[in-house]
């Protein structure tokens, strides 16, 4: 980490510098960051128009795109390799809403081109900065800020479905 001239660790504030985030997906059939051909893009767009014209995650689509309607993919565009210029004055910050829309776009592509295959996605997405229960209590960290801490809940009806609950440390 960074330290000042006395050797003390210091926090470096976020700046307006350049930052690029990439979200890449790979699969066993087409590899990393698949780029469909123009003919495949035509087939995908027809599939989307006829079978899936709107995003399933409506709130995410409205938040990110301003609409639930799916647009046609352009030639040379593929949702398997998304670049995102992050920052407060850029495109914002990558969130679970972005990930959900990217996965749905990828699923449209795969199901249009490979309809005989059952597709499963495994993701490694951390959205701790943008997601918590509405009734979560903030817990200040020793370095400042108001992130909440996640703790497993003993009274969850089905932890596999309901997941971890955001709880204040005093409720543990």
CSV table of C-alpha atoms in Angstrom, one decimal:
chain,number,residue,atom,x,y,z
A,1,UNK,CA,0.0,0.0,0.0
A,2,UNK,CA,0.9,3.7,-0.1
A,3,UNK,CA,2.5,5.4,2.9
A,4,UNK,CA,3.5,8.9,3.7
A,5,UNK,CA,7.1,10.0,4.4
A,6,UNK,CA,6.9,8.9,8.0
A,7,UNK,CA,5.9,5.3,6.9
A,8,UNK,CA,2.2,5.8,8.0
A,9,UNK,CA,-0.3,4.2,5.7
A,10,UNK,CA,-2.6,6.9,4.2
A,11,UNK,CA,-5.8,6.8,2.2
A,12,UNK,CA,-5.6,8.0,-1.4
A,13,UNK,CA,-8.8,9.6,-2.4
A,14,UNK,CA,-10.4,8.6,-5.7
A,15,UNK,CA,-9.5,11.0,-8.4
A,16,UNK,CA,-10.7,11.9,-11.9
A,17,UNK,CA,-8.0,9.8,-13.6
A,18,UNK,CA,-8.7,7.3,-16.3
A,19,UNK,CA,-10.1,4.0,-15.4
A,20,UNK,CA,-11.3,1.2,-17.7
A,21,UNK,CA,-13.1,-1.9,-16.5
A,22,UNK,CA,-13.8,-4.9,-18.7
A,23,UNK,CA,-16.3,-7.5,-18.2
A,24,UNK,CA,-15.4,-10.6,-20.3
A,25,UNK,CA,-17.3,-13.8,-20.6
A,26,UNK,CA,-16.0,-17.1,-22.1
A,27,UNK,CA,-17.5,-20.4,-22.9
A,28,UNK,CA,-16.3,-23.8,-24.1
A,29,UNK,CA,-17.8,-23.4,-27.6
A,30,UNK,CA,-16.5,-20.0,-28.7
A,31,UNK,CA,-13.9,-19.1,-26.2
A,32,UNK,CA,-13.2,-15.7,-24.5
A,33,UNK,CA,-15.0,-12.6,-25.6
A,34,UNK,CA,-16.9,-14.2,-28.5
A,35,UNK,CA,-17.5,-11.8,-31.5
A,36,UNK,CA,-20.4,-13.0,-33.6
A,37,UNK,CA,-20.2,-12.7,-37.3
A,38,UNK,CA,-22.5,-10.3,-39.2
A,39,UNK,CA,-24.8,-13.2,-40.1
A,40,UNK,CA,-25.0,-14.3,-36.5
A,41,UNK,CA,-25.8,-10.7,-35.4
A,42,UNK,CA,-28.7,-10.7,-37.8
A,43,UNK,CA,-29.9,-14.0,-36.4
A,44,UNK,CA,-29.5,-12.7,-32.8
A,45,UNK,CA,-31.4,-9.5,-33.5
A,46,UNK,CA,-34.2,-11.4,-35.2
A,47,UNK,CA,-34.3,-13.7,-32.1
A,48,UNK,CA,-34.5,-10.7,-29.8
A,49,UNK,CA,-37.3,-9.0,-31.8
A,50,UNK,CA,-39.4,-12.1,-32.0
A,51,UNK,CA,-38.8,-13.9,-28.7
A,52,UNK,CA,-37.3,-11.5,-26.2
A,53,UNK,CA,-38.0,-7.8,-27.1
A,54,UNK,CA,-37.8,-6.6,-23.5
A,55,UNK,CA,-35.4,-7.2,-20.6
A,56,UNK,CA,-36.5,-9.6,-17.8
A,57,UNK,CA,-34.9,-7.4,-15.2
A,58,UNK,CA,-37.0,-4.4,-15.9
A,59,UNK,CA,-35.8,-2.2,-13.0
A,60,UNK,CA,-32.2,-2.7,-14.1
A,61,UNK,CA,-33.0,-2.0,-17.7
A,62,UNK,CA,-34.7,1.3,-16.9
A,63,UNK,CA,-31.9,2.3,-14.5
A,64,UNK,CA,-29.2,1.7,-17.1
A,65,UNK,CA,-30.8,2.1,-20.5
A,66,UNK,CA,-33.9,4.2,-19.6
A,67,UNK,CA,-36.1,1.6,-21.2
A,68,UNK,CA,-36.9,-2.2,-21.0
A,69,UNK,CA,-36.8,-2.5,-24.8
A,70,UNK,CA,-33.8,-4.3,-26.2
A,71,UNK,CA,-32.1,-2.6,-29.0
A,72,UNK,CA,-30.5,-4.4,-32.0
A,73,UNK,CA,-26.9,-5.3,-31.6
A,74,UNK,CA,-24.6,-3.6,-34.1
A,75,UNK,CA,-22.2,-5.3,-36.4
A,76,UNK,CA,-18.9,-5.7,-34.5
A,77,UNK,CA,-20.6,-5.4,-31.2
A,78,UNK,CA,-20.8,-8.3,-28.7
A,79,UNK,CA,-21.9,-8.3,-25.1
A,80,UNK,CA,-19.2,-10.9,-24.3
A,81,UNK,CA,-16.5,-8.2,-24.0
A,82,UNK,CA,-17.8,-5.0,-22.5
A,83,UNK,CA,-15.5,-2.1,-21.7
A,84,UNK,CA,-16.6,0.5,-19.2
A,85,UNK,CA,-14.9,3.8,-18.4
A,86,UNK,CA,-15.6,4.2,-14.7
A,87,UNK,CA,-15.7,7.1,-12.4
A,88,UNK,CA,-18.1,9.7,-11.1
A,89,UNK,CA,-17.6,11.9,-14.2
A,90,UNK,CA,-17.5,9.0,-16.7
A,91,UNK,CA,-20.0,6.2,-17.1
A,92,UNK,CA,-20.5,5.8,-13.4
A,93,UNK,CA,-19.6,2.5,-11.7
A,94,UNK,CA,-20.2,-1.0,-12.8
A,95,UNK,CA,-23.1,-2.4,-10.8
A,96,UNK,CA,-25.2,-5.5,-10.6
A,97,UNK,CA,-27.7,-3.9,-13.0
A,98,UNK,CA,-24.9,-3.7,-15.6
A,99,UNK,CA,-24.0,-7.3,-15.0
A,100,UNK,CA,-27.6,-8.6,-15.2
A,101,UNK,CA,-28.2,-6.8,-18.6
A,102,UNK,CA,-24.9,-8.1,-19.9
A,103,UNK,CA,-25.7,-11.7,-19.0
A,104,UNK,CA,-29.2,-11.4,-20.5
A,105,UNK,CA,-27.7,-10.0,-23.8
A,106,UNK,CA,-25.1,-12.9,-23.8
A,107,UNK,CA,-27.9,-15.4,-23.2
A,108,UNK,CA,-29.8,-14.0,-26.1
A,109,UNK,CA,-26.8,-14.5,-28.3
A,110,UNK,CA,-26.1,-18.0,-27.2
A,111,UNK,CA,-29.7,-19.2,-27.4
A,112,UNK,CA,-30.1,-17.7,-30.8
A,113,UNK,CA,-27.0,-19.4,-32.2
A,114,UNK,CA,-26.8,-22.5,-30.1
A,115,UNK,CA,-30.5,-23.3,-29.1
A,116,UNK,CA,-29.8,-26.9,-28.4
A,117,UNK,CA,-27.5,-26.2,-25.5
A,118,UNK,CA,-28.5,-25.5,-22.0
A,119,UNK,CA,-26.5,-22.5,-20.9
A,120,UNK,CA,-25.3,-21.9,-17.3
A,121,UNK,CA,-23.3,-18.8,-16.1
A,122,UNK,CA,-20.9,-18.8,-13.2
A,123,UNK,CA,-19.9,-15.3,-12.2
A,124,UNK,CA,-17.5,-13.6,-9.9
A,125,UNK,CA,-19.1,-10.2,-9.3
A,126,UNK,CA,-18.7,-8.1,-6.2
A,127,UNK,CA,-21.3,-5.5,-5.7
A,128,UNK,CA,-20.8,-4.7,-2.1
A,129,UNK,CA,-20.6,-0.9,-2.7
A,130,UNK,CA,-24.0,-0.7,-4.4
A,131,UNK,CA,-26.2,-3.3,-2.9
A,132,UNK,CA,-27.7,-4.0,0.5
A,133,UNK,CA,-31.1,-4.5,2.1
A,134,UNK,CA,-33.1,-1.3,2.3
A,135,UNK,CA,-33.4,-1.7,6.1
A,136,UNK,CA,-29.6,-2.3,6.6
A,137,UNK,CA,-28.0,-0.3,9.3
A,138,UNK,CA,-24.8,1.5,8.4
A,139,UNK,CA,-21.7,0.5,10.2
A,140,UNK,CA,-18.9,3.1,10.0
A,141,UNK,CA,-15.5,1.5,9.2
A,142,UNK,CA,-12.4,2.6,11.1
A,143,UNK,CA,-11.1,4.3,8.0
A,144,UNK,CA,-14.3,6.3,7.4
A,145,UNK,CA,-17.3,5.8,5.2
A,146,UNK,CA,-20.6,4.0,5.9
A,147,UNK,CA,-20.4,0.6,4.4
A,148,UNK,CA,-22.5,-2.1,5.9
A,149,UNK,CA,-21.1,-5.4,7.0
A,150,UNK,CA,-22.6,-8.7,5.9
A,151,UNK,CA,-23.1,-11.4,8.4
A,152,UNK,CA,-24.9,-14.8,8.0
A,153,UNK,CA,-28.3,-14.8,9.6
A,154,UNK,CA,-29.3,-17.8,11.7
A,155,UNK,CA,-33.1,-17.2,11.2
A,156,UNK,CA,-33.1,-17.3,7.4
A,157,UNK,CA,-35.9,-19.6,6.1
A,158,UNK,CA,-33.8,-20.8,3.1
A,159,UNK,CA,-30.2,-19.4,3.0
A,160,UNK,CA,-29.6,-20.9,-0.4
A,161,UNK,CA,-32.4,-18.7,-1.8
A,162,UNK,CA,-32.5,-15.7,0.6
A,163,UNK,CA,-28.7,-15.4,0.8
A,164,UNK,CA,-26.8,-13.6,3.5
A,165,UNK,CA,-28.6,-10.8,5.3
A,166,UNK,CA,-27.1,-7.4,6.0
A,167,UNK,CA,-27.1,-7.0,9.8
A,168,UNK,CA,-25.6,-4.6,12.2
A,169,UNK,CA,-22.8,-6.1,14.3
A,170,UNK,CA,-24.9,-5.7,17.5
A,171,UNK,CA,-27.5,-8.0,16.0
A,172,UNK,CA,-25.1,-10.9,15.6
